Amino acid sequence: MKITLALTSIALCSSLAIADELRLAGLDLTKLEQGWGKPGIDKSVDGHALTIGKTSFTYGLGSHADAYLLIDVNGATRFRAKVGADDEVDRPGSVEFIVSGDGKTLFRSGTMRTGDAAKQIDLPLAGTKKLLLRVTDAGDGMNYDHADWAEARFDYTGAPPQALERVIEPAVIFTPPVSPMPRINGARAFGARPGAPVLIYVPVTGEKPIDVKVSDLPEGLSFDPERHVISGSVARPGTYRISVSAKNARGDTSKSWRIEIGDKLSLTPPMGWNSWNVWGMAIDDAKVRAAADAFVSAGLIDHGWTYINMDDGWARTGEGEDRPNKDKSMFGPVRDAGGRVLPNRKFPDMHALTGYVHARGLKIGIYSSPGEWTCGGVAGSLGHEASDAATFSDWGIDYLKYDWCSYGREYDRARRANPDASERVLRMAPYVLMRDALRAQQRDIVYSLCQYGDNQVWEWGADVDGQLWRTTGDISDSWGSMSSIGFRQEKAAPHAGPGHWNDPDMLVVGKVGWGPNVRPTRLTPNEQYTHISLWAMSSAPMLIGCDLTQLDRFTLGLLTNDEVIDIDQDPLGKQATRVAGDEVHSVYAKPLEDGSIAIGLFNRDEEPATISVSWHDLGLSGAQRARDVWSQKDIGERVDAVSETVPPHGVKLLKLTPAGTSK
């Protein structure tokens, strides 16, 4: 008996000896993706002590939404942590922690805000092979979302857990080469106000030379067949149907377009390029011209891409030691003696720059803020709204992105001065001022509200003449950021339509950087297909955010698939909504003007999945002809449902048309 007990004790001690603990921060954190900053080892993302709900922790991992870490469990038997939003930010953030094992959700914190007490995670891992740790932005953008995995550790026996490189699938180009047959692309509906200058490029692909003709133009407009440009102005309000035709040696085609002269702009979502996600504050005249040249040389202009937009960084910063921006190229008086805003030395001649862009059949956009300073610390429009609108119009600007930024201080002052005023009225106030200033111009300037989705801007954006409004904080090139934004647009869907668009922020495909140095996007090829498909299904503005001078064939294929673009630019203007599935395997549907329906089968899981949708869910009946939109191939008729295998983080984008009807 004594011998047996001794052997048992030895076995127990042996078992305890091989048990071990590994802290989460001890993994290879180069494998961790997060939306901003670098992971903190035993510190917050800003380098402070880990503090959640006024409780400090001695060790853990500080991160930032949206964060994503895939782990090979190996011999890990348990994962424990205390999670929450770090107290270090001066404004409340909101995050959600999600732990998944082999594609199944094991823990979900729900929305956690700055100041909330930490929540405990204690998960047995027996039988689990891969663990996914995620922090999302809880659906409201990632600003101030500092997220802590405090006291996060694994118990393990044998091989310790390891952080995994994401498996990057090959970059397969599904978009077929451009057909030699002529094709008229892009938007089919255009809006302008009476008397305002009109500039419409007719985008056509096919074997050259192509003979393009436009007929039935209203009085005041003319067509230049060499430049493919409709220009002029129309004094008389009305809806005008025009005919556009294209012919080459391979065949001919025609389309009916609609021009509405009245009180609506942007009858389809704007398509173009914005400088921020690639150049940040490093934008200059040469980079804007290069983007315009690339639109032409890469053929993007002939697929409907229209706007070349300067974001923050074109104006000047103030004089004195307290300059909000320290870049000397931006120093100097911000306005002339007459109060007109002045560009910095990187933009020597705005008239020449806008003329250069217009000469290529493209339009040009600019950026400002209702505050004293922009987000980047150069001059905003506070107190100078009328002057700035007039200056922009004089320069030939076609598009204004108006970013909340430093206006928060003015908002706080207004709130103290008007305690009985509703938050909505105070939020609308600066945008009303610029609305009135833009209205006073003879030139049409598309008005983009950048207010991060606060106070349900989609409910009132149209009331301040917004043609589009941001529904979210800034996007980053991570799966967590892109997917959490893209799959959380339904709340605003009822407010989208011709002239008024929900804006989930700019595209993050290709080479991006937010500064002078660029790098390939961190989105995998599957995720990039999901990104473009989601934005197209959402009738979202499509603003490319990459270096257009370094477009590779894969990125060009993403941006020149005319059947995908047609879904985004469909004149009916309906935004897709989820009709089947769940948050992991989702089916979105979007009705189109021709009576067909676009459906997106989205797989947010880590493994391939078969996703199905029935005619009952889609409100259809009878046989439907199914077409794979990315590959531009018919895949046969379906009778009462469609089912497709979808890769991890990928999509199948289909168009369903009643059998027996023309395409």
XYZ file of C-alpha atoms in Angstrom:
663
model
C 0.000 0.000 0.000
C 2.814 2.373 0.876
C 4.559 1.517 -2.410
C 1.401 2.280 -4.412
C 0.978 5.653 -2.748
C 4.590 6.510 -3.414
C 4.271 5.646 -7.101
C 1.088 7.710 -7.331
C 2.824 10.688 -5.778
C 5.720 10.344 -8.203
C 3.299 10.233 -11.161
C 1.454 13.299 -9.902
C 4.661 15.250 -9.398
C 5.795 14.218 -12.877
C 2.512 15.476 -14.344
C 2.822 18.793 -12.539
C 6.400 19.177 -13.670
C 5.545 19.151 -17.335
C 2.601 21.563 -16.983
C 3.579 25.114 -17.958
C 2.228 28.595 -18.639
C 2.800 30.919 -21.584
C 1.695 34.518 -21.583
C -0.141 35.783 -24.659
C 2.408 38.581 -25.044
C 5.091 35.908 -25.280
C 3.837 34.762 -28.687
C 5.328 36.094 -31.899
C 3.404 39.364 -32.114
C 4.586 40.089 -35.649
C 1.687 37.784 -36.571
C -0.826 40.096 -34.835
C -2.778 42.424 -37.106
C -4.339 45.511 -35.559
C -5.955 48.668 -36.817
C -3.504 51.181 -35.342
C -0.171 51.285 -33.539
C 1.990 48.399 -32.366
C 1.084 45.773 -29.750
C 2.245 46.592 -26.221
C 3.957 43.900 -24.147
C 2.698 44.384 -20.572
C 1.712 47.888 -21.681
C -1.179 49.535 -23.452
C -0.966 50.319 -27.158
C 0.219 53.829 -26.143
C 2.852 52.438 -23.763
C 1.132 53.022 -20.436
C 0.305 50.585 -17.640
C -2.600 48.295 -18.539
C -5.671 49.784 -16.867
C -9.272 48.643 -17.365
C -12.109 50.233 -15.407
C -9.572 51.911 -13.073
C -7.994 48.545 -12.255
C -4.324 48.133 -13.171
C -2.729 44.905 -14.341
C 0.943 43.998 -14.238
C 1.079 41.984 -17.444
C -0.848 41.364 -20.615
C -1.100 42.581 -24.188
C -2.194 46.069 -25.270
C -3.752 46.232 -28.739
C -6.131 48.286 -30.845
C -9.274 47.458 -32.784
C -9.550 45.902 -35.229
C -7.169 43.183 -34.091
C -6.698 39.626 -35.340
C -4.386 36.874 -34.051
C -4.573 33.232 -35.168
C -2.972 30.672 -32.837
C -2.002 27.017 -33.228
C -3.197 25.592 -29.910
C -0.743 22.655 -29.865
C -0.602 21.468 -26.232
C -2.555 24.341 -24.687
C -5.281 23.164 -22.337
C -6.743 26.473 -21.166
C -6.815 30.167 -22.094
C -7.477 32.831 -19.488
C -7.591 36.615 -19.649
C -9.321 39.744 -18.375
C -10.353 41.978 -21.243
C -11.631 45.484 -21.756
C -11.015 48.951 -23.205
C -7.971 50.675 -21.750
C -8.583 53.806 -19.667
C -5.772 55.783 -21.332
C -7.866 57.487 -24.028
C -9.443 60.889 -23.368
C -12.569 59.995 -25.336
C -14.680 56.860 -24.950
C -13.872 53.967 -27.241
C -15.963 50.864 -27.778
C -14.693 47.373 -28.546
C -15.837 43.777 -28.627
C -13.605 40.811 -27.813
C -14.319 37.562 -29.641
C -12.553 34.234 -29.170
C -13.226 31.481 -31.712
C -12.023 27.895 -31.770
C -11.972 26.043 -35.090
C -14.552 28.462 -36.467
C -16.927 28.275 -33.464
C -17.432 31.215 -31.109
C -16.198 30.346 -27.611
C -16.418 33.787 -26.005
C -18.015 37.081 -26.942
C -17.765 40.066 -24.623
C -20.485 42.192 -26.129
C -19.756 45.906 -26.543
C -17.306 47.193 -23.941
C -16.618 50.880 -23.478
C -13.830 52.870 -21.907
C -14.365 52.766 -18.148
C -16.173 49.426 -18.061
C -14.848 46.794 -15.682
C -12.823 43.966 -17.218
C -14.552 40.739 -18.224
C -13.111 37.345 -17.407
C -12.244 34.730 -20.033
C -11.589 31.166 -18.896
C -11.783 28.663 -21.733
C -10.827 24.963 -21.787
C -9.136 24.145 -25.079
C -9.253 20.344 -25.164
C -9.860 19.228 -28.753
C -9.364 22.731 -30.197
C -6.773 23.036 -32.950
C -6.823 26.716 -33.897
C -7.782 29.663 -31.745
C -8.673 33.064 -33.171
C -8.482 36.141 -30.939
C -10.255 39.206 -32.295
C -11.067 42.722 -31.179
C -13.671 44.509 -33.293
C -14.646 48.162 -33.234
C -18.169 47.204 -32.042
C -19.549 48.699 -35.261
C -18.819 52.394 -34.691
C -15.331 52.825 -36.097
C -11.980 52.142 -34.496
C -11.133 55.615 -33.150
C -10.010 55.447 -29.485
C -10.514 51.674 -29.402
C -7.540 50.734 -27.206
C -8.041 47.102 -26.201
C -6.296 45.143 -23.438
C -5.854 41.396 -23.001
C -4.807 41.682 -19.341
C -3.318 38.677 -17.530
C -3.767 36.717 -20.766
C -2.059 33.331 -20.627
C -2.196 29.719 -21.736
C -1.803 26.588 -19.655
C -0.131 23.929 -21.755
C 1.503 20.548 -21.632
C 3.950 19.463 -24.283
C 4.288 21.828 -27.230
C 3.400 25.463 -26.444
C 0.848 27.395 -28.519
C 2.225 29.366 -31.459
C 1.048 32.408 -33.368
C 0.373 31.554 -36.988
C 1.054 33.386 -40.177
C -2.154 33.927 -42.032
C -2.440 31.571 -44.959
C -2.416 33.801 -48.019
C -4.090 32.218 -50.983
C -2.821 32.861 -54.538
C -3.922 36.137 -56.100
C -6.166 34.705 -58.805
C -7.451 37.232 -61.326
C -11.090 36.375 -62.020
C -11.863 39.433 -64.141
C -11.439 38.387 -67.779
C -9.453 40.518 -70.232
C -11.345 43.423 -71.740
C -13.388 42.261 -74.717
C -12.484 43.622 -78.165
C -16.220 44.285 -78.632
C -17.217 47.854 -77.748
C -18.786 48.297 -74.310
C -20.176 51.480 -72.736
C -19.347 51.485 -69.024
C -19.899 53.365 -65.774
C -22.865 55.397 -64.619
C -26.017 55.749 -66.676
C -27.663 58.581 -64.733
C -26.284 62.066 -64.068
C -27.526 65.083 -62.158
C -26.754 68.792 -62.438
C -28.325 72.042 -61.312
C -29.686 74.524 -63.879
C -26.910 76.622 -65.384
C -24.080 74.707 -63.708
C -21.132 73.502 -65.818
C -21.481 69.884 -66.971
C -18.520 67.563 -67.569
C -19.325 63.916 -68.384
C -16.744 61.556 -69.829
C -18.180 58.687 -71.904
C -16.264 55.553 -70.787
C -15.930 52.962 -73.536
C -13.735 49.866 -73.839
C -12.985 47.667 -76.828
C -10.612 47.385 -79.729
C -9.598 50.802 -80.980
C -10.443 52.840 -82.932
C -13.948 53.209 -81.491
C -16.471 55.602 -82.966
C -18.540 57.067 -80.116
C -21.674 59.113 -80.746
C -24.128 60.867 -78.437
C -27.542 62.031 -79.617
C -30.604 63.787 -78.196
C -28.553 66.059 -75.956
C -30.527 68.896 -74.330
C -29.930 72.454 -75.462
C -26.684 73.777 -74.018
C -24.721 70.512 -74.095
C -22.379 69.275 -76.811
C -20.251 66.174 -77.316
C -16.579 66.096 -78.280
C -16.033 62.722 -80.034
C -12.235 63.012 -79.817
C -12.174 63.504 -76.023
C -15.365 61.483 -75.344
C -16.608 64.438 -73.254
C -20.106 65.912 -72.892
C -19.856 69.529 -71.705
C -21.767 72.783 -71.444
C -24.686 73.723 -69.212
C -28.462 73.355 -69.292
C -30.714 76.175 -68.172
C -34.036 74.373 -68.262
C -34.870 71.835 -65.515
C -36.071 68.445 -66.644
C -35.218 64.815 -67.271
C -33.422 64.274 -70.554
C -32.928 60.868 -72.186
C -29.883 60.682 -74.419
C -28.534 57.880 -76.574
C -24.880 56.807 -76.439
C -23.488 54.463 -79.096
C -20.083 52.918 -79.762
C -18.862 51.097 -82.868
C -15.606 49.448 -83.883
C -14.446 46.756 -86.285
C -15.809 44.051 -83.975
C -19.353 45.312 -83.529
C -21.517 48.038 -82.077
C -23.540 48.772 -78.938
C -25.713 51.507 -77.483
C -27.177 52.606 -74.178
C -29.790 55.025 -72.982
C -28.550 57.509 -70.392
C -30.489 59.922 -68.204
C -29.475 63.493 -67.376
C -31.563 65.211 -64.697
C -31.320 68.979 -64.499
C -32.815 69.973 -61.191
C -31.780 69.710 -57.566
C -29.958 66.371 -57.359
C -26.298 65.543 -57.854
C -24.592 62.138 -57.774
C -27.476 60.040 -59.057
C -25.090 57.090 -58.714
C -22.348 56.718 -56.076
C -19.177 58.723 -56.830
C -16.246 56.716 -58.210
C -12.686 57.947 -58.136
C -9.446 58.225 -56.165
C -8.625 59.855 -52.838
C -5.089 60.626 -51.702
C -5.366 59.902 -47.962
C -4.966 56.117 -47.692
C -1.799 56.213 -49.749
C -0.123 59.594 -49.198
C -1.670 61.009 -46.026
C -0.264 64.498 -45.456
C 2.505 63.869 -48.032
C 0.199 64.780 -50.932
C 1.447 67.300 -53.507
C 0.663 68.688 -56.957
C 2.781 66.090 -58.755
C 1.058 63.162 -57.032
C -2.381 64.489 -57.971
C -1.315 64.889 -61.612
C 0.214 61.408 -61.580
C -3.074 59.960 -60.308
C -4.965 61.677 -63.137
C -2.456 60.413 -65.702
C -2.739 56.871 -64.273
C -6.525 56.950 -64.615
C -5.990 57.465 -68.330
C -2.937 55.266 -68.954
C -4.268 52.313 -66.918
C -7.686 52.658 -68.556
C -9.583 53.303 -65.317
C -11.294 56.299 -66.882
C -12.905 53.976 -69.442
C -14.469 51.894 -66.677
C -16.257 54.859 -65.106
C -13.696 56.121 -62.570
C -14.160 59.886 -62.466
C -12.883 61.856 -59.445
C -9.300 62.714 -58.472
C -9.598 63.943 -54.877
C -7.033 65.747 -52.731
C -7.533 64.922 -49.074
C -5.872 66.661 -46.116
C -2.510 68.365 -46.604
C -3.007 70.902 -49.418
C -3.536 74.015 -47.234
C -1.186 75.903 -44.902
C -0.665 75.766 -41.173
C -0.510 78.837 -38.957
C 2.454 80.941 -37.909
C 4.117 80.840 -34.496
C 5.483 78.236 -32.117
C 2.109 76.592 -31.581
C 1.670 75.560 -35.213
C -0.684 72.555 -35.290
C 1.417 71.021 -38.069
C 5.229 71.103 -38.007
C 5.829 70.389 -41.708
C 7.723 73.464 -42.924
C 6.398 73.047 -46.454
C 2.999 74.004 -45.014
C 4.125 77.071 -42.979
C 2.875 80.546 -43.780
C -0.190 82.764 -43.623
C -3.255 80.583 -44.116
C -5.270 83.326 -45.865
C -4.594 86.393 -47.969
C -5.644 89.936 -47.115
C -9.097 89.252 -48.548
C -9.597 86.142 -46.432
C -9.098 83.647 -49.266
C -7.558 80.355 -48.181
C -4.052 79.772 -49.530
C -2.566 76.467 -50.680
C 0.845 75.526 -49.327
C 4.029 75.531 -51.383
C 3.428 71.929 -52.552
C 0.470 73.264 -54.586
C 1.827 76.267 -56.497
C -1.170 76.824 -58.817
C -4.588 75.376 -58.064
C -6.130 76.734 -61.269
C -3.482 74.962 -63.324
C -3.949 71.729 -61.375
C -7.723 71.596 -61.788
C -7.345 72.474 -65.464
C -4.894 69.599 -65.898
C -7.379 67.134 -64.392
C -10.375 68.500 -66.308
C -8.457 68.348 -69.590
C -8.370 64.568 -69.194
C -12.140 64.346 -68.842
C -11.876 63.847 -65.071
C -13.218 65.785 -62.087
C -11.281 66.972 -59.047
C -12.038 67.099 -55.338
C -10.673 68.874 -52.280
C -10.833 68.610 -48.484
C -11.581 70.903 -45.555
C -13.017 70.942 -42.046
C -15.711 73.009 -40.326
C -13.189 73.509 -37.518
C -10.290 75.955 -37.306
C -7.855 73.192 -38.298
C -8.151 69.977 -40.243
C -7.254 66.589 -38.777
C -3.731 67.103 -40.141
C -3.344 70.554 -38.589
C -3.758 72.824 -41.606
C -6.341 75.543 -42.117
C -10.009 74.604 -41.857
C -13.030 76.646 -42.886
C -14.372 77.869 -39.522
C -15.709 81.404 -39.993
C -14.729 81.379 -43.674
C -17.326 79.030 -45.154
C -18.623 81.443 -47.806
C -15.122 82.516 -48.838
C -13.838 78.944 -49.059
C -16.810 77.738 -51.088
C -16.312 80.634 -53.506
C -12.573 79.905 -53.716
C -13.160 76.225 -54.393
C -15.664 77.116 -57.102
C -13.258 79.606 -58.666
C -10.501 76.983 -58.712
C -12.812 74.567 -60.543
C -13.375 72.082 -57.715
C -16.093 69.443 -58.263
C -16.164 67.642 -54.890
C -15.674 68.653 -51.238
C -14.948 66.269 -48.379
C -15.842 68.161 -45.174
C -14.284 66.506 -42.124
C -15.475 67.148 -38.521
C -11.934 67.113 -37.016
C -11.261 70.104 -34.721
C -14.886 71.245 -34.812
C -15.390 69.177 -31.651
C -14.223 72.183 -29.609
C -16.772 74.439 -31.292
C -19.436 71.821 -30.694
C -18.621 71.766 -26.971
C -18.846 75.563 -26.807
C -22.164 75.555 -28.654
C -23.520 72.917 -26.308
C -22.619 74.963 -23.231
C -24.128 78.082 -24.787
C -27.317 76.276 -25.886
C -28.013 73.587 -23.267
C -31.551 73.055 -24.540
C -30.527 72.474 -28.162
C -30.712 68.901 -29.408
C -27.494 67.087 -30.215
C -28.689 66.630 -33.781
C -29.200 70.346 -34.344
C -25.719 71.045 -32.997
C -24.198 68.292 -35.147
C -25.916 69.614 -38.249
C -25.001 73.262 -37.677
C -21.534 73.387 -39.317
C -22.719 71.347 -42.282
C -25.667 73.697 -42.781
C -23.245 76.643 -43.018
C -21.214 74.990 -45.762
C -24.375 73.765 -47.484
C -25.576 77.331 -47.846
C -22.142 78.459 -49.035
C -22.022 75.752 -51.706
C -25.584 76.500 -52.755
C -24.543 80.081 -53.498
C -22.041 78.937 -56.139
C -22.883 78.565 -59.802
C -20.667 75.479 -59.909
C -21.917 72.074 -58.709
C -19.711 70.750 -55.906
C -20.547 67.288 -54.587
C -20.783 67.508 -50.785
C -19.243 64.636 -48.800
C -19.925 64.730 -45.054
C -17.142 63.144 -43.013
C -18.666 62.922 -39.556
C -17.901 59.265 -38.745
C -21.538 58.194 -38.498
C -22.202 60.120 -35.283
C -25.802 60.846 -34.360
C -27.118 58.670 -37.203
C -25.942 61.078 -39.895
C -27.705 58.956 -42.532
C -31.013 60.198 -41.087
C -30.196 63.878 -41.683
C -27.335 64.006 -44.191
C -29.720 64.734 -47.065
C -31.209 67.644 -45.097
C -27.885 69.470 -45.248
C -27.524 68.705 -48.973
C -25.044 65.889 -48.456
C -24.666 63.649 -51.475
C -22.760 61.143 -49.323
C -21.935 60.759 -45.653
C -19.497 58.631 -43.736
C -21.200 55.957 -41.663
C -18.071 54.909 -39.779
C -14.656 55.890 -38.497
C -11.563 55.518 -40.646
C -10.949 52.196 -42.349
C -7.612 50.391 -42.196
C -6.260 47.611 -44.393
C -7.029 44.794 -41.966
C -9.655 42.074 -42.241
C -11.123 43.136 -38.908
C -11.496 46.773 -39.899
C -12.805 46.183 -43.417
C -15.221 43.408 -42.488
C -16.593 45.062 -39.363
C -17.314 48.206 -41.373
C -18.612 46.481 -44.493
C -20.963 44.109 -42.705
C -22.453 46.820 -40.476
C -24.063 49.065 -43.078
C -27.625 47.744 -42.959
C -28.815 50.197 -40.326
C -28.313 52.988 -42.831
C -29.607 51.131 -45.909
C -33.110 52.703 -45.983
C -31.532 56.129 -46.426
C -29.458 55.311 -49.516
C -30.701 56.201 -52.983
C -30.038 58.417 -55.996
C -28.314 61.577 -54.788
C -27.765 60.316 -51.231
C -25.248 57.583 -50.391
C -23.958 55.855 -47.275
C -20.160 56.029 -47.296
C -18.268 53.221 -45.481
C -14.938 54.948 -46.278
C -12.352 54.499 -48.981
C -10.951 51.380 -50.604
C -7.820 49.725 -49.177
C -6.667 47.535 -52.072
C -3.365 47.864 -53.919
C -0.399 49.690 -52.407
C -1.351 51.938 -49.479
C 0.607 53.767 -46.801
C -0.992 56.872 -45.213
C 2.306 58.674 -45.686
C 5.355 59.035 -47.904
C 6.077 55.274 -47.996
C 3.708 52.724 -49.535
C 3.339 48.971 -49.043
C 0.971 46.267 -50.283
C -2.387 46.114 -48.544
C -2.605 43.624 -45.685
C -5.887 42.279 -47.063
C -5.557 38.845 -48.646
C -6.793 38.332 -52.228
C -10.042 36.739 -50.946
C -10.546 39.661 -48.576
C -10.023 42.142 -51.389
C -12.708 40.440 -53.458
C -14.981 40.623 -50.403
C -14.115 44.312 -49.954
C -15.002 45.371 -53.490
C -18.083 43.122 -53.568
C -19.419 44.499 -50.275
C -18.967 48.107 -51.396
C -20.633 47.389 -54.754
C -23.561 45.620 -53.096
C -23.878 48.520 -50.636
C -24.208 51.120 -53.419
C -21.214 52.722 -51.731
C -19.016 55.487 -53.086
C -15.909 53.827 -54.527
C -12.798 55.894 -53.897
C -9.537 54.103 -54.612
C -6.942 54.669 -51.895
C -3.756 53.255 -53.420
C -0.773 54.440 -55.457
C -2.149 54.396 -58.983
C 1.333 54.489 -60.485
C 2.039 51.028 -59.018
C -1.079 49.122 -60.028
C -0.430 45.412 -60.468
C -2.557 43.152 -62.659
C -4.504 41.762 -59.700
C -5.490 45.206 -58.381
C -6.340 46.392 -61.871
C -8.595 43.351 -62.248
C -10.383 44.282 -59.022
C -11.009 47.816 -60.247
C -11.964 47.183 -63.881
C -14.616 44.485 -63.675
C -17.479 46.280 -65.384
C -20.165 43.856 -64.220
C -19.175 44.460 -60.592
C -19.089 48.210 -61.220
C -22.542 47.978 -62.812
C -23.902 46.619 -59.524
C -22.507 49.595 -57.618
C -23.615 52.089 -60.272
C -27.082 50.633 -60.840
C -29.454 53.619 -61.270
C -32.104 52.099 -58.990
C -29.721 52.870 -56.130
C -30.908 50.212 -53.693
C -28.481 49.165 -50.978
C -28.150 45.442 -50.313
C -29.468 43.908 -47.098
C -28.896 40.525 -45.533
C -31.662 38.091 -46.455
C -30.285 34.781 -45.157
C -27.516 33.257 -43.082
C -25.839 34.677 -40.009
C -22.837 36.845 -39.153
C -20.411 34.139 -40.289
C -22.115 32.869 -43.443
C -24.155 35.723 -44.895
C -26.299 36.225 -47.972
C -26.923 39.787 -49.144
C -29.342 40.743 -51.920
C -29.665 43.885 -54.013
C -32.477 44.486 -56.533
C -31.360 46.029 -59.827
C -33.083 48.381 -62.240
C -33.468 45.753 -64.984
C -35.497 43.459 -62.697
C -32.626 41.111 -61.909
C -31.094 40.694 -58.476
C -27.469 40.662 -57.307
C -26.600 38.359 -54.429
C -23.418 38.106 -52.419
C -22.583 34.889 -50.570
C -20.012 35.920 -47.941
C -17.920 33.573 -45.795
C -16.342 35.252 -42.748
C -15.105 31.909 -41.396
C -11.540 30.562 -41.444
C -12.523 27.491 -43.467
C -14.344 27.033 -46.807
C -18.120 26.872 -46.470
C -21.089 25.956 -48.628
C -23.598 28.813 -48.504
C -27.135 28.539 -49.846
C -30.124 30.799 -50.312
C -33.645 29.891 -51.380
C -36.010 31.704 -53.716
C -38.289 32.182 -50.703
C -35.589 34.234 -48.964
C -35.002 36.244 -52.134
C -38.654 36.778 -52.998
C -38.215 34.993 -56.330
C -40.131 32.338 -58.205
C -39.424 30.220 -61.258
C -36.161 29.296 -62.915
C -33.369 31.846 -62.722
C -30.274 32.179 -64.873
C -27.268 32.503 -62.560
C -24.152 34.426 -63.546
C -20.846 34.588 -61.698
C -20.168 38.307 -61.818
C -16.434 38.287 -61.054
C -15.627 35.735 -63.751
C -18.400 37.118 -66.011
C -19.653 33.618 -66.802
C -23.131 32.101 -66.803
C -23.191 29.106 -64.447
C -26.540 27.662 -65.467
C -30.173 27.826 -64.417
C -31.314 27.359 -60.824
C -34.848 26.319 -59.939
C -35.592 27.197 -56.307
C -32.255 27.901 -54.622
C -28.597 28.575 -55.254
C -25.703 27.023 -53.377
C -21.982 27.763 -53.747
C -18.746 26.858 -51.990
C -17.115 30.046 -50.742
C -13.460 30.292 -49.657
C -12.414 31.647 -46.226
C -12.977 35.403 -45.958
C -14.227 35.213 -49.531
C -17.320 35.833 -51.621
C -19.345 34.520 -54.515
C -21.010 37.418 -56.280
C -23.893 36.329 -58.494
C -26.574 37.915 -60.641
C -29.919 36.166 -60.997
C -32.119 36.898 -64.007
C -35.448 35.196 -64.772
C -34.842 32.415 -67.285
C -35.965 33.260 -70.778
C -35.354 36.996 -70.498
C -32.558 38.890 -72.253
C -29.397 39.650 -70.307
